[in-house]
Amino acid sequence: MSNARRPGYAEPWQDPAEEPFVRIEGVTKTYGKVYAVDDVSLDVFRGEFFSLLGGSGCGKSTLLRVLAGFEVPDRGRVLIDGVDMTRVPPYLRPVNMMFQSYALFPHMTVAENVAFGLKQDGLPKAAIADRVRQMLDLVRLGGLEKRKPDQLSGGQRQRVALARALAKQPKLLLLDEPLGALDKKLREHTQFELVNIQERVGTTFIMVTHDQEEAMTMSSRIAVMDAGRIVQVSTPSNLYEYPATRFVASFIGAVNIFNATVLSQDGDRVLARAHDLGIDVVARSGQPIPAGIDIGIAIRPEKIDVAEEAPTRADNVIDGKVVEIAYLGDVSIYHVETAGGAILRVQETHAARSADPHYNWGDRLYLVWNAADAAVLTS
Ligand code: ADP
Ligand code: MG
């Protein structure tokens, strides 16, 4: 998985003296009996590209609408740049929102669409023309200012919507599934472009997406949501490598999770009986976990090595039989069935060129992994 953010990007959330730019405090929003957002607290820092990630109906858009001011929460507060905005109407907030549908005016040209909010604010004509040119340069739409939305491709329409949303120079831009209407190839390209633009203008972005790869590629940090609540907030790599719960581990990337019971702990090495595998496994945990506790053990498919011979020294080894192979060009995915009936997913990277698969259906092999690469999940 790649990341569109440049190295050296400041990490303000690591600095206890840093004031959050957006502070959400205990926000709850219900619709009848549905808790769309359930007691959410969250800090976002200036200049972040922050993502709310979760499945359909988990409350992402509702939380975004609370930030925009289209919804007033039942409980809790929203502070932007230190000011309580909970009951401030949308047009008085230093915030703009870009909708998934783009909501462009079909009868207006590209330039008129981008100028719309500036005209409403009564900006002088010359200033409007300047800003529109600047914005269209930013999103690389110079030369298309006289076109109407129906004379543009999907990607171009998306960029008009972005230019219009940024034209009023909001301090905070909210984006609800901004790439949802684009096809896969264009979406990947646009992910990098959007991050690039965000880094150039320096505006704080909060994006809603259900697409974990999109969130991973674009975000400084991600809040994973489930059923109106935030389950974990962290950087993309930290969420992937150190998921806090089974939900996060399986929502982000592919993973094998075994049910296990802790037998003992030696420093950060936890020995546990893995019931689905019929063996004892070793995994790493930074926290003390008492014997007898039921845990989950998560290991990513690319962290399992495949061997034809049993290794003499390894933290974890289990043998099995190949029951499925998916050849994807860059990698192959093997499903390996163990004696106990559990099926493990293993990924092998094709670093060298070869048209022959390494392993075939029915092959017997050994799966090997390090304790340090297996996460202990207590919830
Ligand atoms: P997401 O954006 O994550 O898909 P939403 O925030 O749109 O989720 O919705 C969260 C929950 O709140 C869902 O159960 C949804 O049906 C409900 N909901 C959202 N908006 C309304 C509304 N205006 N009226 C009633 N229920 C709503
Ligand atoms: Mg939504």
CSV table of C-alpha atoms and ligand atoms in Angstrom, one decimal:
chain,number,residue,atom,x,y,z
A,1,MET,CA,0.0,0.0,0.0
A,2,SER,CA,1.4,3.4,-1.0
A,3,ASN,CA,1.0,6.7,0.7
A,4,ALA,CA,0.6,9.9,-1.1
A,5,ARG,CA,1.9,12.0,1.8
A,6,ARG,CA,5.5,13.2,1.8
A,7,PRO,CA,8.0,12.0,4.4
A,8,GLY,CA,8.8,14.5,7.1
A,9,TYR,CA,5.2,15.6,7.4
A,10,ALA,CA,4.8,17.2,10.8
A,11,GLU,CA,2.9,15.1,13.4
A,12,PRO,CA,1.1,17.7,15.6
A,13,TRP,CA,-0.9,15.1,17.4
A,14,GLN,CA,2.4,13.9,18.9
A,15,ASP,CA,2.9,17.3,20.5
A,16,PRO,CA,1.0,17.7,23.8
A,17,ALA,CA,1.4,21.5,23.6
A,18,GLU,CA,-0.3,21.7,20.2
A,19,GLU,CA,-3.9,23.0,20.3
A,20,PRO,CA,-6.3,21.1,18.1
A,21,PHE,CA,-7.9,23.0,15.2
A,22,VAL,CA,-11.1,21.0,15.3
A,23,ARG,CA,-12.3,19.6,18.6
A,24,ILE,CA,-15.3,17.3,18.8
A,25,GLU,CA,-16.4,16.8,22.4
A,26,GLY,CA,-18.9,14.0,23.3
A,27,VAL,CA,-21.1,14.5,20.2
A,28,THR,CA,-24.2,12.5,20.0
A,29,LYS,CA,-26.8,12.8,17.2
A,30,THR,CA,-29.9,10.6,17.1
A,31,TYR,CA,-32.6,10.1,14.5
A,32,GLY,CA,-35.6,8.7,16.4
A,33,LYS,CA,-34.1,5.6,18.0
A,34,VAL,CA,-31.0,5.5,15.8
A,35,TYR,CA,-27.7,6.7,17.3
A,36,ALA,CA,-26.2,7.9,14.1
A,37,VAL,CA,-23.2,9.4,16.1
A,38,ASP,CA,-22.8,8.1,19.6
A,39,ASP,CA,-20.6,10.0,22.0
A,40,VAL,CA,-17.8,10.8,19.7
A,41,SER,CA,-14.8,12.9,20.8
A,42,LEU,CA,-12.0,13.7,18.3
A,43,ASP,CA,-9.2,16.2,17.8
A,44,VAL,CA,-8.0,17.2,14.3
A,45,PHE,CA,-5.0,19.5,13.9
A,46,ARG,CA,-4.3,22.3,11.5
A,47,GLY,CA,-3.1,21.2,8.1
A,48,GLU,CA,-4.2,17.6,8.6
A,49,PHE,CA,-5.8,15.5,5.8
A,50,PHE,CA,-8.0,13.5,8.2
A,51,SER,CA,-10.3,10.7,7.2
A,52,LEU,CA,-13.5,9.2,8.7
A,53,LEU,CA,-13.5,5.6,7.6
A,54,GLY,CA,-16.2,3.0,8.0
A,55,GLY,CA,-18.9,0.9,6.4
A,56,SER,CA,-22.2,2.3,5.1
A,57,GLY,CA,-24.4,3.7,7.8
A,58,CYS,CA,-21.8,4.0,10.5
A,59,GLY,CA,-22.3,7.7,11.0
A,60,LYS,CA,-19.6,9.3,8.9
A,61,SER,CA,-21.7,11.7,6.9
A,62,THR,CA,-23.7,12.6,10.0
A,63,LEU,CA,-20.5,13.6,11.8
A,64,LEU,CA,-19.4,15.6,8.8
A,65,ARG,CA,-22.8,17.4,8.7
A,66,VAL,CA,-22.5,18.2,12.4
A,67,LEU,CA,-19.1,19.8,11.6
A,68,ALA,CA,-20.6,21.8,8.7
A,69,GLY,CA,-23.5,23.0,10.8
A,70,PHE,CA,-26.2,21.2,8.8
A,71,GLU,CA,-27.1,19.2,11.9
A,72,VAL,CA,-27.1,20.3,15.6
A,73,PRO,CA,-26.0,17.5,17.9
A,74,ASP,CA,-28.3,16.3,20.7
A,75,ARG,CA,-25.3,16.4,23.1
A,76,GLY,CA,-21.7,17.6,22.9
A,77,ARG,CA,-19.8,20.5,21.4
A,78,VAL,CA,-17.9,21.3,18.2
A,79,LEU,CA,-15.0,23.8,18.5
A,80,ILE,CA,-13.3,25.2,15.4
A,81,ASP,CA,-10.1,27.2,15.9
A,82,GLY,CA,-11.0,27.5,19.6
A,83,VAL,CA,-14.5,28.9,19.0
A,84,ASP,CA,-17.6,27.0,20.0
A,85,MET,CA,-19.5,26.4,16.8
A,86,THR,CA,-22.1,24.0,18.0
A,87,ARG,CA,-25.1,26.3,17.3
A,88,VAL,CA,-23.5,28.5,14.7
A,89,PRO,CA,-25.3,28.2,11.3
A,90,PRO,CA,-23.3,26.8,8.3
A,91,TYR,CA,-22.8,30.1,6.5
A,92,LEU,CA,-21.1,31.7,9.6
A,93,ARG,CA,-18.6,28.9,10.0
A,94,PRO,CA,-15.1,29.1,8.4
A,95,VAL,CA,-16.0,25.8,6.7
A,96,ASN,CA,-17.0,24.6,3.3
A,97,MET,CA,-18.3,21.2,2.2
A,98,MET,CA,-17.8,19.3,-1.0
A,99,PHE,CA,-20.6,16.9,-1.7
A,100,GLN,CA,-20.3,13.5,-3.4
A,101,SER,CA,-22.7,14.5,-6.1
A,102,TYR,CA,-20.6,17.7,-6.6
A,103,ALA,CA,-23.9,19.7,-6.8
A,104,LEU,CA,-22.5,21.9,-9.7
A,105,PHE,CA,-25.0,24.4,-11.3
A,106,PRO,CA,-25.7,22.9,-14.7
A,107,HIS,CA,-26.6,26.2,-16.4
A,108,MET,CA,-23.5,27.9,-15.3
A,109,THR,CA,-20.0,27.8,-16.8
A,110,VAL,CA,-17.0,26.4,-15.0
A,111,ALA,CA,-15.9,29.9,-14.1
A,112,GLU,CA,-19.3,30.9,-12.9
A,113,ASN,CA,-19.6,27.8,-10.8
A,114,VAL,CA,-16.3,28.6,-9.1
A,115,ALA,CA,-17.2,32.3,-8.7
A,116,PHE,CA,-20.6,31.7,-7.3
A,117,GLY,CA,-19.8,31.9,-3.5
A,118,LEU,CA,-17.5,34.9,-4.1
A,119,LYS,CA,-20.2,36.8,-5.9
A,120,GLN,CA,-22.7,36.1,-3.1
A,121,ASP,CA,-20.1,37.5,-0.6
A,122,GLY,CA,-20.0,40.7,-2.7
A,123,LEU,CA,-16.3,40.5,-3.6
A,124,PRO,CA,-15.2,43.1,-6.2
A,125,LYS,CA,-15.3,41.8,-9.8
A,126,ALA,CA,-11.5,42.0,-10.4
A,127,ALA,CA,-10.8,40.1,-7.2
A,128,ILE,CA,-13.3,37.4,-8.2
A,129,ALA,CA,-11.7,37.0,-11.6
A,130,ASP,CA,-8.2,36.7,-10.0
A,131,ARG,CA,-9.4,34.1,-7.5
A,132,VAL,CA,-11.2,32.1,-10.1
A,133,ARG,CA,-8.1,32.0,-12.3
A,134,GLN,CA,-6.0,31.0,-9.3
A,135,MET,CA,-8.4,28.2,-8.4
A,136,LEU,CA,-8.6,26.8,-11.9
A,137,ASP,CA,-4.8,26.8,-12.2
A,138,LEU,CA,-4.7,24.9,-8.9
A,139,VAL,CA,-6.9,22.2,-10.2
A,140,ARG,CA,-5.5,22.3,-13.7
A,141,LEU,CA,-8.6,23.4,-15.5
A,142,GLY,CA,-7.2,26.6,-17.1
A,143,GLY,CA,-8.7,27.0,-20.6
A,144,LEU,CA,-12.0,25.2,-19.7
A,145,GLU,CA,-13.6,28.2,-17.9
A,146,LYS,CA,-16.4,28.7,-20.5
A,147,ARG,CA,-17.5,25.0,-20.5
A,148,LYS,CA,-20.7,23.8,-18.9
A,149,PRO,CA,-20.6,20.9,-16.5
A,150,ASP,CA,-22.2,18.5,-19.1
A,151,GLN,CA,-19.2,19.2,-21.4
A,152,LEU,CA,-16.8,17.9,-18.8
A,153,SER,CA,-15.5,14.4,-17.8
A,154,GLY,CA,-16.3,13.0,-14.4
A,155,GLY,CA,-12.7,13.9,-13.2
A,156,GLN,CA,-13.0,17.5,-14.5
A,157,ARG,CA,-16.4,18.0,-12.8
A,158,GLN,CA,-14.8,16.7,-9.6
A,159,ARG,CA,-12.0,19.3,-9.9
A,160,VAL,CA,-14.6,22.1,-10.6
A,161,ALA,CA,-16.3,21.2,-7.3
A,162,LEU,CA,-13.0,21.2,-5.5
A,163,ALA,CA,-12.1,24.6,-7.0
A,164,ARG,CA,-15.5,26.0,-6.0
A,165,ALA,CA,-15.2,24.6,-2.5
A,166,LEU,CA,-11.7,26.1,-2.0
A,167,ALA,CA,-12.5,29.5,-3.7
A,168,LYS,CA,-13.8,31.1,-0.5
A,169,GLN,CA,-10.6,30.0,1.3
A,170,PRO,CA,-12.3,28.1,4.1
A,171,LYS,CA,-10.1,27.2,7.1
A,172,LEU,CA,-11.6,23.7,7.0
A,173,LEU,CA,-12.8,21.7,4.0
A,174,LEU,CA,-15.2,18.8,4.5
A,175,LEU,CA,-15.3,16.2,1.7
A,176,ASP,CA,-18.0,13.5,1.6
A,177,GLU,CA,-16.8,10.6,-0.6
A,178,PRO,CA,-15.1,13.1,-3.0
A,179,LEU,CA,-13.9,10.4,-5.3
A,180,GLY,CA,-16.9,8.1,-5.1
A,181,ALA,CA,-18.2,9.0,-8.6
A,182,LEU,CA,-14.9,8.3,-10.4
A,183,ASP,CA,-13.8,4.9,-11.9
A,184,LYS,CA,-11.0,3.0,-10.3
A,185,LYS,CA,-8.0,4.2,-12.4
A,186,LEU,CA,-9.0,7.8,-12.3
A,187,ARG,CA,-9.7,7.5,-8.6
A,188,GLU,CA,-6.2,6.4,-7.9
A,189,HIS,CA,-4.7,9.2,-9.9
A,190,THR,CA,-7.0,11.8,-8.3
A,191,GLN,CA,-6.1,10.5,-4.8
A,192,PHE,CA,-2.5,11.7,-5.3
A,193,GLU,CA,-3.6,14.9,-7.0
A,194,LEU,CA,-6.0,15.8,-4.2
A,195,VAL,CA,-3.3,15.3,-1.5
A,196,ASN,CA,-1.0,17.4,-3.6
A,197,ILE,CA,-3.5,20.3,-3.8
A,198,GLN,CA,-4.2,20.0,0.0
A,199,GLU,CA,-0.5,20.3,0.7
A,200,ARG,CA,-0.2,23.3,-1.5
A,201,VAL,CA,-3.1,25.3,0.0
A,202,GLY,CA,-2.5,24.0,3.5
A,203,THR,CA,-6.2,23.9,4.3
A,204,THR,CA,-7.3,21.3,6.9
A,205,PHE,CA,-9.3,18.6,5.1
A,206,ILE,CA,-11.7,16.1,6.8
A,207,MET,CA,-12.8,13.4,4.3
A,208,VAL,CA,-15.4,10.7,4.6
A,209,THR,CA,-14.8,7.5,2.8
A,210,HIS,CA,-15.8,3.8,3.0
A,211,ASP,CA,-12.7,2.8,1.0
A,212,GLN,CA,-9.8,1.8,3.2
A,213,GLU,CA,-7.2,2.0,0.5
A,214,GLU,CA,-8.3,5.5,-0.3
A,215,ALA,CA,-8.1,6.5,3.4
A,216,MET,CA,-4.6,4.8,3.7
A,217,THR,CA,-3.2,6.5,0.6
A,218,MET,CA,-4.4,10.0,1.4
A,219,SER,CA,-4.6,10.6,5.1
A,220,SER,CA,-2.4,12.0,7.8
A,221,ARG,CA,-4.6,10.1,10.3
A,222,ILE,CA,-7.8,8.0,10.1
A,223,ALA,CA,-10.7,7.6,12.5
A,224,VAL,CA,-12.2,4.1,12.0
A,225,MET,CA,-16.0,4.3,12.8
A,226,ASP,CA,-18.4,1.5,13.6
A,227,ALA,CA,-22.1,1.9,14.6
A,228,GLY,CA,-21.8,5.6,15.4
A,229,ARG,CA,-18.6,5.3,17.5
A,230,ILE,CA,-14.9,5.8,16.8
A,231,VAL,CA,-13.1,2.6,17.3
A,232,GLN,CA,-9.5,3.7,16.7
A,233,VAL,CA,-7.7,6.9,15.6
A,234,SER,CA,-4.2,6.6,14.2
A,235,THR,CA,-1.9,7.0,11.2
A,236,PRO,CA,-2.4,4.6,8.3
A,237,SER,CA,0.6,2.5,9.0
A,238,ASN,CA,-0.2,2.3,12.7
A,239,LEU,CA,-3.7,1.2,12.1
A,240,TYR,CA,-2.5,-1.5,9.7
A,241,GLU,CA,0.3,-2.8,11.9
A,242,TYR,CA,-1.1,-2.3,15.3
A,243,PRO,CA,-4.9,-2.6,15.1
A,244,ALA,CA,-6.6,-2.2,18.5
A,245,THR,CA,-9.6,-4.4,17.8
A,246,ARG,CA,-10.7,-7.3,15.6
A,247,PHE,CA,-13.0,-4.9,13.8
A,248,VAL,CA,-10.1,-2.6,12.8
A,249,ALA,CA,-7.8,-5.5,12.0
A,250,SER,CA,-10.3,-7.0,9.5
A,251,PHE,CA,-11.7,-3.7,8.2
A,252,ILE,CA,-8.3,-2.5,7.1
A,253,GLY,CA,-6.5,-5.0,4.8
A,254,ALA,CA,-6.6,-8.7,4.8
A,255,VAL,CA,-5.9,-10.6,8.0
A,256,ASN,CA,-6.0,-14.0,9.6
A,257,ILE,CA,-7.5,-14.0,13.1
A,258,PHE,CA,-7.4,-17.0,15.4
A,259,ASN,CA,-9.3,-17.4,18.7
A,260,ALA,CA,-6.9,-18.2,21.4
A,261,THR,CA,-6.5,-18.5,25.2
A,262,VAL,CA,-3.5,-17.1,27.0
A,263,LEU,CA,-1.3,-19.7,28.7
A,264,SER,CA,1.6,-17.6,29.9
A,265,GLN,CA,3.6,-14.4,29.2
A,266,ASP,CA,7.3,-13.8,29.2
A,267,GLY,CA,8.1,-10.1,28.8
A,268,ASP,CA,6.3,-9.1,25.6
A,269,ARG,CA,6.0,-12.6,24.3
A,270,VAL,CA,2.5,-14.1,24.9
A,271,LEU,CA,2.0,-17.9,24.6
A,272,ALA,CA,-1.5,-18.8,23.7
A,273,ARG,CA,-3.5,-21.9,22.7
A,274,ALA,CA,-4.9,-21.3,19.3
A,275,HIS,CA,-8.1,-23.3,19.3
A,276,ASP,CA,-8.8,-23.1,15.5
A,277,LEU,CA,-5.2,-24.2,14.7
A,278,GLY,CA,-4.8,-26.9,17.3
A,279,ILE,CA,-1.3,-25.5,18.3
A,280,ASP,CA,0.2,-23.1,20.8
A,281,VAL,CA,1.4,-19.8,19.2
A,282,VAL,CA,3.6,-17.0,20.3
A,283,ALA,CA,2.6,-13.4,19.7
A,284,ARG,CA,3.8,-10.0,20.9
A,285,SER,CA,1.9,-7.7,23.2
A,286,GLY,CA,3.2,-4.6,25.0
A,287,GLN,CA,0.6,-5.1,27.7
A,288,PRO,CA,0.4,-7.7,30.5
A,289,ILE,CA,-2.3,-10.2,29.8
A,290,PRO,CA,-3.3,-12.7,32.5
A,291,ALA,CA,-3.4,-16.4,31.7
A,292,GLY,CA,-6.8,-17.8,31.0
A,293,ILE,CA,-8.0,-14.7,29.0
A,294,ASP,CA,-9.5,-15.2,25.6
A,295,ILE,CA,-7.8,-13.2,22.9
A,296,GLY,CA,-7.6,-12.9,19.1
A,297,ILE,CA,-4.3,-13.3,17.3
A,298,ALA,CA,-4.0,-11.4,14.0
A,299,ILE,CA,-1.4,-12.1,11.4
A,300,ARG,CA,-1.4,-10.5,7.9
A,301,PRO,CA,-1.1,-12.7,4.9
A,302,GLU,CA,2.2,-11.1,3.7
A,303,LYS,CA,3.8,-11.7,7.1
A,304,ILE,CA,3.5,-15.5,6.8
A,305,ASP,CA,6.4,-17.3,5.0
A,306,VAL,CA,5.9,-20.4,3.1
A,307,ALA,CA,8.5,-23.3,3.3
A,308,GLU,CA,8.7,-26.7,1.8
A,309,GLU,CA,10.8,-28.1,4.8
A,310,ALA,CA,9.9,-27.6,8.4
A,311,PRO,CA,12.2,-24.9,9.7
A,312,THR,CA,14.4,-25.8,12.7
A,313,ARG,CA,14.0,-22.6,14.6
A,314,ALA,CA,10.9,-20.4,14.3
A,315,ASP,CA,8.4,-18.8,16.6
A,316,ASN,CA,5.3,-20.3,14.9
A,317,VAL,CA,5.1,-23.1,12.4
A,318,ILE,CA,2.1,-25.0,11.1
A,319,ASP,CA,1.7,-27.4,8.2
A,320,GLY,CA,-1.1,-27.5,5.7
A,321,LYS,CA,-2.3,-28.1,2.2
A,322,VAL,CA,-2.9,-25.6,-0.6
A,323,VAL,CA,-6.7,-25.5,-1.3
A,324,GLU,CA,-7.0,-22.2,-3.3
A,325,ILE,CA,-4.6,-20.2,-5.4
A,326,ALA,CA,-5.3,-16.7,-6.7
A,327,TYR,CA,-2.6,-15.4,-9.1
A,328,LEU,CA,-2.8,-11.6,-9.3
A,329,GLY,CA,0.4,-10.9,-11.2
A,330,ASP,CA,2.3,-9.0,-8.6
A,331,VAL,CA,1.4,-11.5,-5.9
A,332,SER,CA,-0.2,-14.8,-5.4
A,333,ILE,CA,-2.7,-15.5,-2.6
A,334,TYR,CA,-2.7,-19.1,-1.2
A,335,HIS,CA,-5.4,-20.5,1.0
A,336,VAL,CA,-3.8,-23.2,3.1
A,337,GLU,CA,-5.9,-25.7,5.1
A,338,THR,CA,-4.4,-27.0,8.4
A,339,ALA,CA,-5.0,-30.4,10.0
A,340,GLY,CA,-7.6,-28.8,12.3
A,341,GLY,CA,-9.6,-27.5,9.4
A,342,ALA,CA,-8.6,-23.8,9.8
A,343,ILE,CA,-7.8,-22.0,6.5
A,344,LEU,CA,-5.0,-19.5,6.4
A,345,ARG,CA,-4.5,-16.8,3.8
A,346,VAL,CA,-0.9,-16.3,2.8
A,347,GLN,CA,0.5,-13.8,0.3
A,348,GLU,CA,3.6,-14.4,-1.7
A,349,THR,CA,5.3,-11.5,-3.7
A,350,HIS,CA,6.6,-12.3,-7.2
A,351,ALA,CA,9.9,-10.4,-7.0
A,352,ALA,CA,11.4,-12.5,-9.8
A,353,ARG,CA,9.8,-13.2,-13.2
A,354,SER,CA,8.3,-16.6,-13.7
A,355,ALA,CA,5.2,-17.9,-15.4
A,356,ASP,CA,5.1,-21.1,-13.2
A,357,PRO,CA,3.3,-20.9,-9.9
A,358,HIS,CA,5.5,-21.6,-6.9
A,359,TYR,CA,3.0,-24.0,-5.4
A,360,ASN,CA,0.1,-26.0,-6.7
A,361,TRP,CA,-3.3,-27.1,-5.4
A,362,GLY,CA,-2.8,-30.0,-3.0
A,363,ASP,CA,0.8,-29.2,-2.2
A,364,ARG,CA,1.8,-29.7,1.4
A,365,LEU,CA,3.8,-26.9,2.9
A,366,TYR,CA,4.8,-25.2,6.1
A,367,LEU,CA,3.6,-21.8,7.2
A,368,VAL,CA,6.0,-19.8,9.4
A,369,TRP,CA,5.7,-16.5,11.1
A,370,ASN,CA,7.4,-14.4,13.8
A,371,ALA,CA,5.8,-13.6,17.2
A,372,ALA,CA,6.7,-9.9,16.6
A,373,ASP,CA,4.5,-9.9,13.4
A,374,ALA,CA,1.4,-11.2,15.1
A,375,ALA,CA,-0.9,-8.8,17.0
A,376,VAL,CA,-2.7,-9.7,20.2
A,377,LEU,CA,-6.3,-8.4,20.2
A,378,THR,CA,-8.2,-8.2,23.5
A,379,SER,CA,-11.4,-6.7,22.0
B,1,ADP,P1,-22.6,6.9,6.6
B,1,ADP,O1,-22.3,8.2,6.0
B,1,ADP,O2,-21.5,6.3,7.4
B,1,ADP,O3,-23.0,5.9,5.6
B,1,ADP,P2,-24.8,8.2,7.9
B,1,ADP,O4,-24.2,9.2,8.8
B,1,ADP,O5,-25.4,8.7,6.6
B,1,ADP,O6,-23.8,7.0,7.6
B,1,ADP,O7,-26.0,7.5,8.7
B,1,ADP,C1,-25.8,7.0,10.0
B,1,ADP,C2,-27.2,6.4,10.5
B,1,ADP,O8,-28.1,7.4,10.6
B,1,ADP,C3,-27.8,5.4,9.5
B,1,ADP,O9,-28.5,4.4,10.2
B,1,ADP,C4,-28.8,6.3,8.7
B,1,ADP,O10,-29.9,5.5,8.3
B,1,ADP,C5,-29.2,7.3,9.8
B,1,ADP,N1,-29.6,8.6,9.2
B,1,ADP,C6,-28.8,9.4,8.6
B,1,ADP,N2,-29.4,10.6,8.3
B,1,ADP,C7,-30.7,10.4,8.7
B,1,ADP,C8,-31.9,11.3,8.6
B,1,ADP,N3,-31.8,12.5,8.0
B,1,ADP,N4,-33.0,10.8,9.1
B,1,ADP,C9,-33.1,9.6,9.7
B,1,ADP,N5,-32.0,8.7,9.8
B,1,ADP,C10,-30.8,9.1,9.3
B,2,MG,MG,-22.3,8.8,3.9
